[in-house]
Short mmCIF file of C-alpha atoms in Angstrom, two decimals:
data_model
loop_
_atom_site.label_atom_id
_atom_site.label_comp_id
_atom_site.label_asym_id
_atom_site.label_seq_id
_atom_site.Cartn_x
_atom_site.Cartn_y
_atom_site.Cartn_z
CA UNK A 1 4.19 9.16 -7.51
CA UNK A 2 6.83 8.49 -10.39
CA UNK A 3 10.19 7.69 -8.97
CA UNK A 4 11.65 9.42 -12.82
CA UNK A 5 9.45 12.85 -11.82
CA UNK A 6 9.14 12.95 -8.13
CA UNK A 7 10.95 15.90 -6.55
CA UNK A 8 12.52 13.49 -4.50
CA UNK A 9 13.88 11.87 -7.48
CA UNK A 10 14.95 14.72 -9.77
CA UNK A 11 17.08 15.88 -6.36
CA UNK A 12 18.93 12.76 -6.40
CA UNK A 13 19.74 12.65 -10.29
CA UNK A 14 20.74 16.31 -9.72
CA UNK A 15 23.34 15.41 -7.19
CA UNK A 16 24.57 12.30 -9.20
CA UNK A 17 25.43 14.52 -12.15
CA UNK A 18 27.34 17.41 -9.95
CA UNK A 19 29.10 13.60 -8.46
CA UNK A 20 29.89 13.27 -12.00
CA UNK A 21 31.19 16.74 -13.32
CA UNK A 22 34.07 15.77 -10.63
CA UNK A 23 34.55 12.68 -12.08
CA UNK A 24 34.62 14.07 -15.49
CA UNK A 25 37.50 16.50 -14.45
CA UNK A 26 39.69 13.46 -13.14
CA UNK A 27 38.92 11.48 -16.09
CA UNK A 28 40.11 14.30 -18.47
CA UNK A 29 43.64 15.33 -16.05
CA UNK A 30 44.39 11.00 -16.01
CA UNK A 31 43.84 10.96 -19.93
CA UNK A 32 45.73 14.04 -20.82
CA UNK A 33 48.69 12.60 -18.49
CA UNK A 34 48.50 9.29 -20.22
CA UNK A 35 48.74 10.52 -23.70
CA UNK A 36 51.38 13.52 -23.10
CA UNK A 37 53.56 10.40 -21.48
CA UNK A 38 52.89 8.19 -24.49
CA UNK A 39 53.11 11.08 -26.73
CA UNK A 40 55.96 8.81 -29.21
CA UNK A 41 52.82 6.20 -29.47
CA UNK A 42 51.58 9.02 -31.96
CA UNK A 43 52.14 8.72 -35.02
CA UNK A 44 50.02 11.52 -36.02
CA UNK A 45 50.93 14.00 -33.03
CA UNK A 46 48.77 16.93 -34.48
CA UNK A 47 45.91 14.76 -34.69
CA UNK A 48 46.37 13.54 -31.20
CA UNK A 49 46.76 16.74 -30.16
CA UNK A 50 43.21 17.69 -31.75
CA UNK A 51 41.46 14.76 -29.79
CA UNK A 52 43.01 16.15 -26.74
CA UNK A 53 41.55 19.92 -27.68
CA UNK A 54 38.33 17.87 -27.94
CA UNK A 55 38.02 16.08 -24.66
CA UNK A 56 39.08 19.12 -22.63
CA UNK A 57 36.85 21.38 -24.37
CA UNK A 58 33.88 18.53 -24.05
CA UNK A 59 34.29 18.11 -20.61
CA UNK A 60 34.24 21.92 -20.10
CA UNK A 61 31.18 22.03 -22.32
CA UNK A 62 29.25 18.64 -20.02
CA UNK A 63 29.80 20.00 -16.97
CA UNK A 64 27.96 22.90 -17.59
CA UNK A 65 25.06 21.20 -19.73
CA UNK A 66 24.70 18.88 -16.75
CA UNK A 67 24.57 21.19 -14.18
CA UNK A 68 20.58 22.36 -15.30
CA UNK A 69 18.10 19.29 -15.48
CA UNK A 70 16.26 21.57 -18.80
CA UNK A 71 19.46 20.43 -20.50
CA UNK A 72 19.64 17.24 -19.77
CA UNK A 73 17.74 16.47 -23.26
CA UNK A 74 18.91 13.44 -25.16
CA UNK A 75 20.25 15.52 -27.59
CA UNK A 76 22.85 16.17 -25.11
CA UNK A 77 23.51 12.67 -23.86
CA UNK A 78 23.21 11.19 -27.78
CA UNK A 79 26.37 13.79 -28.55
CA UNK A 80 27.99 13.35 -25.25
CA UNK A 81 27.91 9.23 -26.46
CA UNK A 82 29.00 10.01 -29.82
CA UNK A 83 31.74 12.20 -29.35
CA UNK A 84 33.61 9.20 -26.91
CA UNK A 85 32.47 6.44 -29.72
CA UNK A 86 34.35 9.32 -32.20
CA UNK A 87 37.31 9.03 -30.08
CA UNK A 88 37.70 5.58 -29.90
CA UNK A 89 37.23 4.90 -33.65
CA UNK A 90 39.69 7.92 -34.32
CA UNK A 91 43.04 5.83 -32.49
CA UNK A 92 43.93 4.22 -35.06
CA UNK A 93 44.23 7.20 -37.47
CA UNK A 94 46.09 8.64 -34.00
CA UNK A 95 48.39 5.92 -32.76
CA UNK A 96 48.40 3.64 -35.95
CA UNK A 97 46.69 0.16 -36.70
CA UNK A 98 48.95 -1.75 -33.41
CA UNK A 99 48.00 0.51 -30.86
CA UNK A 100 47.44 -1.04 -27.20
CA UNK A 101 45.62 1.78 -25.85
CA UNK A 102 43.07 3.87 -27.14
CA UNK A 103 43.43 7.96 -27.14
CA UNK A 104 40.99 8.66 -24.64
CA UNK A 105 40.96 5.69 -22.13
CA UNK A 106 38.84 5.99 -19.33
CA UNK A 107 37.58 9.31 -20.17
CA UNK A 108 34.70 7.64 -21.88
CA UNK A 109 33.35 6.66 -18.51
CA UNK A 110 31.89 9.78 -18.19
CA UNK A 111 29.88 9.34 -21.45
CA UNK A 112 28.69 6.15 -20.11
CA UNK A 113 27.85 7.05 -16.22
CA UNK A 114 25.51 10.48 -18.00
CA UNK A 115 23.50 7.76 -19.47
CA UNK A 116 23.20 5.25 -16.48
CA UNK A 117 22.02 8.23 -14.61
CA UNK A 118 19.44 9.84 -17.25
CA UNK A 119 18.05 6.47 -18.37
CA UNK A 120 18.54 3.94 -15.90
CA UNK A 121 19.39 0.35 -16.41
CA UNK A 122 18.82 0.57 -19.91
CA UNK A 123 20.44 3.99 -20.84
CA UNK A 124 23.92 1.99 -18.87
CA UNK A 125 23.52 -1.18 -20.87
CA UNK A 126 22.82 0.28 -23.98
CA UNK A 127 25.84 2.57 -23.74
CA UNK A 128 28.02 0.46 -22.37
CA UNK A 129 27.52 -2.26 -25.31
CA UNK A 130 28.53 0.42 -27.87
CA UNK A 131 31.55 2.03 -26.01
CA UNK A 132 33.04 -1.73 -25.63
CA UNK A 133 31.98 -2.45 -29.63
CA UNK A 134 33.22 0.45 -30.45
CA UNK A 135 36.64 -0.13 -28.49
CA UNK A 136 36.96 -4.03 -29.71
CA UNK A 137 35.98 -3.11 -33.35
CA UNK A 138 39.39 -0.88 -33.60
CA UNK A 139 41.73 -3.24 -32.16
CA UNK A 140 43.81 -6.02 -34.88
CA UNK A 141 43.73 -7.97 -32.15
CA UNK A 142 42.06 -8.64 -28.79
CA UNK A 143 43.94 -9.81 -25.96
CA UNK A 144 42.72 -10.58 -22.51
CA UNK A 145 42.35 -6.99 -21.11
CA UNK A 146 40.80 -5.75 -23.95
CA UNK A 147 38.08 -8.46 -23.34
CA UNK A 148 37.90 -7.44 -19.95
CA UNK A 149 37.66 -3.98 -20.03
CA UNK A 150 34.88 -4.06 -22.61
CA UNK A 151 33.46 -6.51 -20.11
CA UNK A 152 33.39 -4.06 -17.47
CA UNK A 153 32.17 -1.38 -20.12
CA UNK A 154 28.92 -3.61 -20.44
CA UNK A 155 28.21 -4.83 -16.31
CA UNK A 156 29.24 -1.65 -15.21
CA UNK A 157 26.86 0.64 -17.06
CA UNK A 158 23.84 -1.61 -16.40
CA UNK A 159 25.08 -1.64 -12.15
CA UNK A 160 25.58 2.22 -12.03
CA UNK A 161 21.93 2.28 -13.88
CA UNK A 162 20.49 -0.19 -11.47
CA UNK A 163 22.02 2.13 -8.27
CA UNK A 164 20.72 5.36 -9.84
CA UNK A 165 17.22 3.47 -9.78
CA UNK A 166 17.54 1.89 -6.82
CA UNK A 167 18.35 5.45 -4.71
CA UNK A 168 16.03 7.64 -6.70
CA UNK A 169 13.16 5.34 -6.10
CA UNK A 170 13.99 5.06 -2.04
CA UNK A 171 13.84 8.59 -2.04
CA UNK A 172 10.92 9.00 -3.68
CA UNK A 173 9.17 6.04 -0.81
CA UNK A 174 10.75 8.18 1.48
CA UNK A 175 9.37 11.12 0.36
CA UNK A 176 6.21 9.69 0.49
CA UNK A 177 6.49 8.03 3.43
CA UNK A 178 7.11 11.69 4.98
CA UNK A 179 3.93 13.27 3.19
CA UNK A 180 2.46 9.98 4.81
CA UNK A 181 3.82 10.72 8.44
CA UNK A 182 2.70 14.29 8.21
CA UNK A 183 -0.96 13.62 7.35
CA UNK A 184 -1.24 11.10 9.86
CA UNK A 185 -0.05 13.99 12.36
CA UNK A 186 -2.37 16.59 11.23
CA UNK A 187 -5.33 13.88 11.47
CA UNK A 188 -4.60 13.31 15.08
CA UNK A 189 -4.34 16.95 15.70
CA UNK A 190 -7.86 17.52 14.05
CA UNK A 191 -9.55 14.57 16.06
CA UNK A 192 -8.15 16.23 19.10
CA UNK A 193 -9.88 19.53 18.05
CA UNK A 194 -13.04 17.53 17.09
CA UNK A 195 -13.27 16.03 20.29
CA UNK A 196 -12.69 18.75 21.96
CA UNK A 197 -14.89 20.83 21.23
CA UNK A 198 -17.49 19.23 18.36
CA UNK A 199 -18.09 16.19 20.21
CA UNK A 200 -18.32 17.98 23.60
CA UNK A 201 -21.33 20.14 21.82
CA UNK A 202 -23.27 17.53 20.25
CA UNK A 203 -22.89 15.79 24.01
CA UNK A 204 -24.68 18.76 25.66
CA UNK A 205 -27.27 19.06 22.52
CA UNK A 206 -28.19 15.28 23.07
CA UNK A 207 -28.78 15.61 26.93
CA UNK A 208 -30.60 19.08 26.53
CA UNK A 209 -32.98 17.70 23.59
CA UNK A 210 -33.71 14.78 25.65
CA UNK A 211 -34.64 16.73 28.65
CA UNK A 212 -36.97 19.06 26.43
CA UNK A 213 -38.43 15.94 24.54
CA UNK A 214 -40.92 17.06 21.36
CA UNK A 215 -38.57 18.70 18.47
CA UNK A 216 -35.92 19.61 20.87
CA UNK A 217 -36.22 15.41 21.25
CA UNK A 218 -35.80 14.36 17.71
CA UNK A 219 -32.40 17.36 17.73
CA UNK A 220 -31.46 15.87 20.48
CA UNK A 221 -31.47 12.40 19.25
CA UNK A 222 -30.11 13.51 15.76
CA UNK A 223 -27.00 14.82 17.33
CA UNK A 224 -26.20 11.60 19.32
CA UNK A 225 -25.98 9.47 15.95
CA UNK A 226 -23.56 12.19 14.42
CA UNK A 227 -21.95 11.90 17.97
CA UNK A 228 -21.50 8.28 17.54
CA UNK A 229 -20.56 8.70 13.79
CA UNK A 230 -17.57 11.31 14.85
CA UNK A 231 -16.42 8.88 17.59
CA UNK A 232 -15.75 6.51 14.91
CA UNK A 233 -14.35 7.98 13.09
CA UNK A 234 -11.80 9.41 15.72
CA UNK A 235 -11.29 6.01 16.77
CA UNK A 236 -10.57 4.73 13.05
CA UNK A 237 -7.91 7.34 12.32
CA UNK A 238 -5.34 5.45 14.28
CA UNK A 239 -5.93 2.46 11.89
CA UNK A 240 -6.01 4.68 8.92
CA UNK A 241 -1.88 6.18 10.26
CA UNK A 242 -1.05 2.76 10.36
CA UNK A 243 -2.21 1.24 7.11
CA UNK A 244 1.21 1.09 4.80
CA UNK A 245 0.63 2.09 1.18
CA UNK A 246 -0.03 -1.47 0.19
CA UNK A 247 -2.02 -2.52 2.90
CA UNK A 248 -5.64 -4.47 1.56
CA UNK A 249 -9.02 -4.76 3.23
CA UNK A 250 -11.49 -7.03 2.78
CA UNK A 251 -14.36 -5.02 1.18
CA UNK A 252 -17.43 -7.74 1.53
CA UNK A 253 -16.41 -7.78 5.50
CA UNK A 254 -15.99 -3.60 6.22
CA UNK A 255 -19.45 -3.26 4.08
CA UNK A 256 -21.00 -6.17 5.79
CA UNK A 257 -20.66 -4.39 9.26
CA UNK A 258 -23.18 -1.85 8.30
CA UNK A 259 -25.94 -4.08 8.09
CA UNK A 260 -28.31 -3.27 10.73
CA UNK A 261 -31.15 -5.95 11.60
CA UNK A 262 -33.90 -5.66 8.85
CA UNK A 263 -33.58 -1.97 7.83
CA UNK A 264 -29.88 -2.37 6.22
CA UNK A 265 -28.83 -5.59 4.09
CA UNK A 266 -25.76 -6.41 2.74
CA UNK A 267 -25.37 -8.99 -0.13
CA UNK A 268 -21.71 -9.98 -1.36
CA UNK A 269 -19.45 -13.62 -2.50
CA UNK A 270 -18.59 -15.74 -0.20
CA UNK A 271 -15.11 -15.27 -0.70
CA UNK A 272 -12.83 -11.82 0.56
CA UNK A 273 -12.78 -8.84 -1.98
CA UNK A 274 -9.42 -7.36 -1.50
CA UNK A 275 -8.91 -3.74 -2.47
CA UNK A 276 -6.53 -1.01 -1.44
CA UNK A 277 -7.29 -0.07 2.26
CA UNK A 278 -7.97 3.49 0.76
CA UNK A 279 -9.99 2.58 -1.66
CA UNK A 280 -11.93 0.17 0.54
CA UNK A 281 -12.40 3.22 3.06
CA UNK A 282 -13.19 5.55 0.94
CA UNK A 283 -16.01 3.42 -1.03
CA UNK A 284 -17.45 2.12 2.77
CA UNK A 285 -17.90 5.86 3.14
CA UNK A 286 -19.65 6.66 0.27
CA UNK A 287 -22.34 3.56 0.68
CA UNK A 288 -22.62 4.84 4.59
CA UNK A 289 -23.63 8.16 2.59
CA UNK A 290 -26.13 6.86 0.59
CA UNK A 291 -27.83 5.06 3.80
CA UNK A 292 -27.92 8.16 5.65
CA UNK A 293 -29.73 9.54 2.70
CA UNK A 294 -32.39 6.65 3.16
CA UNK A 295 -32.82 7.03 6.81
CA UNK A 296 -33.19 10.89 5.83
CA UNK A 297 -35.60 11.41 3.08
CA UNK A 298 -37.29 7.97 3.33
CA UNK A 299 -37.54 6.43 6.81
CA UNK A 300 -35.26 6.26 9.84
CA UNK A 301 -36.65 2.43 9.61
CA UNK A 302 -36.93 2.53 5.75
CA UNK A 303 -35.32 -0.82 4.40
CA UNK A 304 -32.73 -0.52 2.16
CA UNK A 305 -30.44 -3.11 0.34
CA UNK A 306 -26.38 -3.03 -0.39
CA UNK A 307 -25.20 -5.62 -3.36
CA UNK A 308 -21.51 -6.22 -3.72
CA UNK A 309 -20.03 -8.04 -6.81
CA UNK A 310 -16.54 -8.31 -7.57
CA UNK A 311 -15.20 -8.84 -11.30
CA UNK A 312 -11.04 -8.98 -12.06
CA UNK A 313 -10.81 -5.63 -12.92
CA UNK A 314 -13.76 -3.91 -10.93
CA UNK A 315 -16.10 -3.80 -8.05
CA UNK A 316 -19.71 -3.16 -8.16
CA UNK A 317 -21.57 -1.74 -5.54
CA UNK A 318 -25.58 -1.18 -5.39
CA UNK A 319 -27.14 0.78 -3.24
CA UNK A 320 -31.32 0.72 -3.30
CA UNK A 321 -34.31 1.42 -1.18
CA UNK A 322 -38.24 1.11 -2.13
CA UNK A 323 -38.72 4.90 -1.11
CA UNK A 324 -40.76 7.42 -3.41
CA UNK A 325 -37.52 8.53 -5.04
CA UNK A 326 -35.92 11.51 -5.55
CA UNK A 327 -38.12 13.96 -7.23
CA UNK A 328 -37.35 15.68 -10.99
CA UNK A 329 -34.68 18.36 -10.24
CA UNK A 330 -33.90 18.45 -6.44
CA UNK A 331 -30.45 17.22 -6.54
CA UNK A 332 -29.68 20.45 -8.98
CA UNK A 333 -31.61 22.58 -6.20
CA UNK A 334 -29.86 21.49 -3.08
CA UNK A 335 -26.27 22.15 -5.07
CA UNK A 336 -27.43 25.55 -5.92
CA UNK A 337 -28.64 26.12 -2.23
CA UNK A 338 -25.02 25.22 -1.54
CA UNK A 339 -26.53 21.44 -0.28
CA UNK A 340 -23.23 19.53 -1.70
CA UNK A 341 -24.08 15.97 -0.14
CA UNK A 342 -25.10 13.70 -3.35
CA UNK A 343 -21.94 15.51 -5.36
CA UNK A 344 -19.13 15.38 -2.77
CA UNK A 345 -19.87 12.46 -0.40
CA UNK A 346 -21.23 10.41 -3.68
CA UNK A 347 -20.20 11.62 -7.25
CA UNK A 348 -17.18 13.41 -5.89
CA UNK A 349 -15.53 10.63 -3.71
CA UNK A 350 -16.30 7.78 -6.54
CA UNK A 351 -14.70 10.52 -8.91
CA UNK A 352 -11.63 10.84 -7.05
CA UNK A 353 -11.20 6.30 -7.16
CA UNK A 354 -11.27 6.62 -10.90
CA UNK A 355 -14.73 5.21 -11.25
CA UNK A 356 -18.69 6.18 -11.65
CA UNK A 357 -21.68 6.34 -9.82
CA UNK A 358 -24.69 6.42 -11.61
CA UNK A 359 -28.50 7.33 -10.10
CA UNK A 360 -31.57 5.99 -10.71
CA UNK A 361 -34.79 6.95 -9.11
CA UNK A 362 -38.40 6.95 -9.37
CA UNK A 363 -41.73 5.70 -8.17
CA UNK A 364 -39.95 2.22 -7.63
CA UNK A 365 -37.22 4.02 -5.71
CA UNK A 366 -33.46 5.38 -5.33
CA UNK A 367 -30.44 3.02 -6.89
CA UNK A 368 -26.98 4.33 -6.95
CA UNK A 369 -25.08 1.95 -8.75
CA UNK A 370 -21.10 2.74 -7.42
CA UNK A 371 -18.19 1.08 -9.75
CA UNK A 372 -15.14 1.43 -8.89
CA UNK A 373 -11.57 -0.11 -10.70
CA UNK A 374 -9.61 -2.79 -8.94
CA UNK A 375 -5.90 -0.77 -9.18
CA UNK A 376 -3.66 -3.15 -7.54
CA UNK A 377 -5.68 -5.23 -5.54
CA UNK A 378 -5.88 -9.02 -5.44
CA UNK A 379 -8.76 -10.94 -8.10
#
């Protein structure tokens, strides 16, 4: 998630700019003080007294443009710039060509904070280089503080940018980190339920088919390897809480454990193929998918071979068995009998990693060829 869109985010930059609409209004009542005590520096008083009209009315106008984020345009923050720029390059029409301090001072601050908020780093830096050109470029002659308070013009746009970025992207992590928290709860609250009452079911199916024997056998037997499967799973959920947003897995090792004496082989490098724990899981799950499909429709010994190759900006993942293949049209039937398997556990998991999964199958056999894009994960 963006840290400029988040929710999170756009709270934070809300609350910055009502910071700032108080600033704004004690940047206008120290200005107006300044220049009503300096008023014999004027030696245009009416068109001092214009510039004044103008920064009162402005600041009226900004707090209220501020205040609703649809506003915020940078129509809005170009004219809130120009308009203190204006003001410093009026003084010396105002106060004449040996003034010492400009008409409206600090008030530009505000002008410059709006854009270290809105635009970051950049938007601070940028405006802070032409409020202190502007300010230097009127001045005869530049004496120490002038230097230093363009100075401070320039660092201190680009460090309130940096702080805005810095707090609106920890509350977006945090945000996340929340969502993150919350899911983790809800996933121990559903393996509770599962093994509650699914597990406890496929338990009693297991013993019951087993005491039966014939087709009640074969139920019986079916159940315990989705019992085992569920148990798994349960047990890998506390791993999956724990895993951190960056956190990496080695692919060729989690795929590796599902090879299973001479029905399953797995084929990968030699070396670790780090991808986004996430990822990784969700991509395991898909080939464990596929192999259920082979022990299905081919042969609960059927022999069936995984292939793993890793590129810089992709993984590649075969799946393939010798079987008679999937005959013309049955995928389309079992989705329209509501049999989702191939399209969500498959096509609809690779879908949702940002990559492809392509089928082949005939009288040589099933292929599902699974590529999936290395986002963020080590070459």
């Amino acid at each position: 998630m963006s840290s400029w869109t988040s929710p999170a985010s756009i709270a934070i930059k809300d609350q910055m700019f009502r910071a700032l609409a108080v600033l704004r209004v004690v940047l206008l009542v120290n200005a107006v003080v300044l220049n009503l005590y300096r008023a014999d520096n004027f030696q245009r008083p009416v068109a001092g007294a214009v510039c004044i009209v103008v920064m009162v009315a402005w600041t009226a106008f900004a707090v209220w443009a501020y205040d609703e984020a649809r506003r915020r345009t940078w129509l809005l923050l170009g004219a809130d710039l120009a308009i203190a720029i204006g003001l410093l390059l009026a003084t010396p029409l105002v106060k004449g060509p040996g003034f010492s301090a400009s008409v409206p001072g600090f008030w530009v601050v505000g002008a410059l904070v709006a854009c270290a908020i809105h635009y970051r780093v950049v938007g601070g830096l940028v405006a802070g280089v032409l409020l202190a050109t502007a300010d230097l470029a009127t001045r005869e002659h530049m004496g120490q503080s002038d230097y230093g308070n363009a100075f401070l013009l320039v660092i201190g746009g680009a460090i309130v940018g940096y702080l805005c970025d810095s707090l609106q992207r920890m509350a977006t992590e945090r945000d996340v980190a929340e969502r993150e928290a919350a899911m983790a709860a809800e996933r121990a609250r559903l393996a509770r339920a599962v093994h509650d009452g699914v597990l406890q079911v496929l338990a009693l199916v297991q013993r019951r088919g087993r005491e039966l024997g014939g087709e009640a056998g074969e139920l019986g037997r079916l159940a315990g390897e989705q019992e085992r499967e569920l148990r798994g799973l349960i047990r890998a959920q506390e791993a999956v809480s724990t895993l951190g947003q960056d956190a990496t897995v080695d692919l060729a090792a989690e795929l590796a454990r599902l090879e299973h004496g001479q029905d399953v082989t797995v084929s990968g490098p030699g070396t670790p193929v780090e991808l986004p724990a996430a990822t990784a899981r969700e991509l395991v799950a898909v080939v464990r998918a596929c192999l259920d499909n082979v022990r299905v429709h081919v042969g609960e010994d059927a022999p069936a071979w995984v292939l793993l190759q890793a590129f810089p900006d992709r993984v590649e993942v075969s799946v393939r068995d010798d079987g008679p293949g999937i005959p013309a049209g049955r995928l389309e039937e079992a989705a329209a009998q509501g049999r989702l398997g191939v399209a969500e556990s498959v096509r609809g998991r690779i879908a949702d990693l940002g990559g492809t999964a392509e089928l082949s199958t005939g009288s040589f056999g099933t292929e599902w060829e699974l590529v999936v894009p290395r986002l963020g994960s080590t070459p």
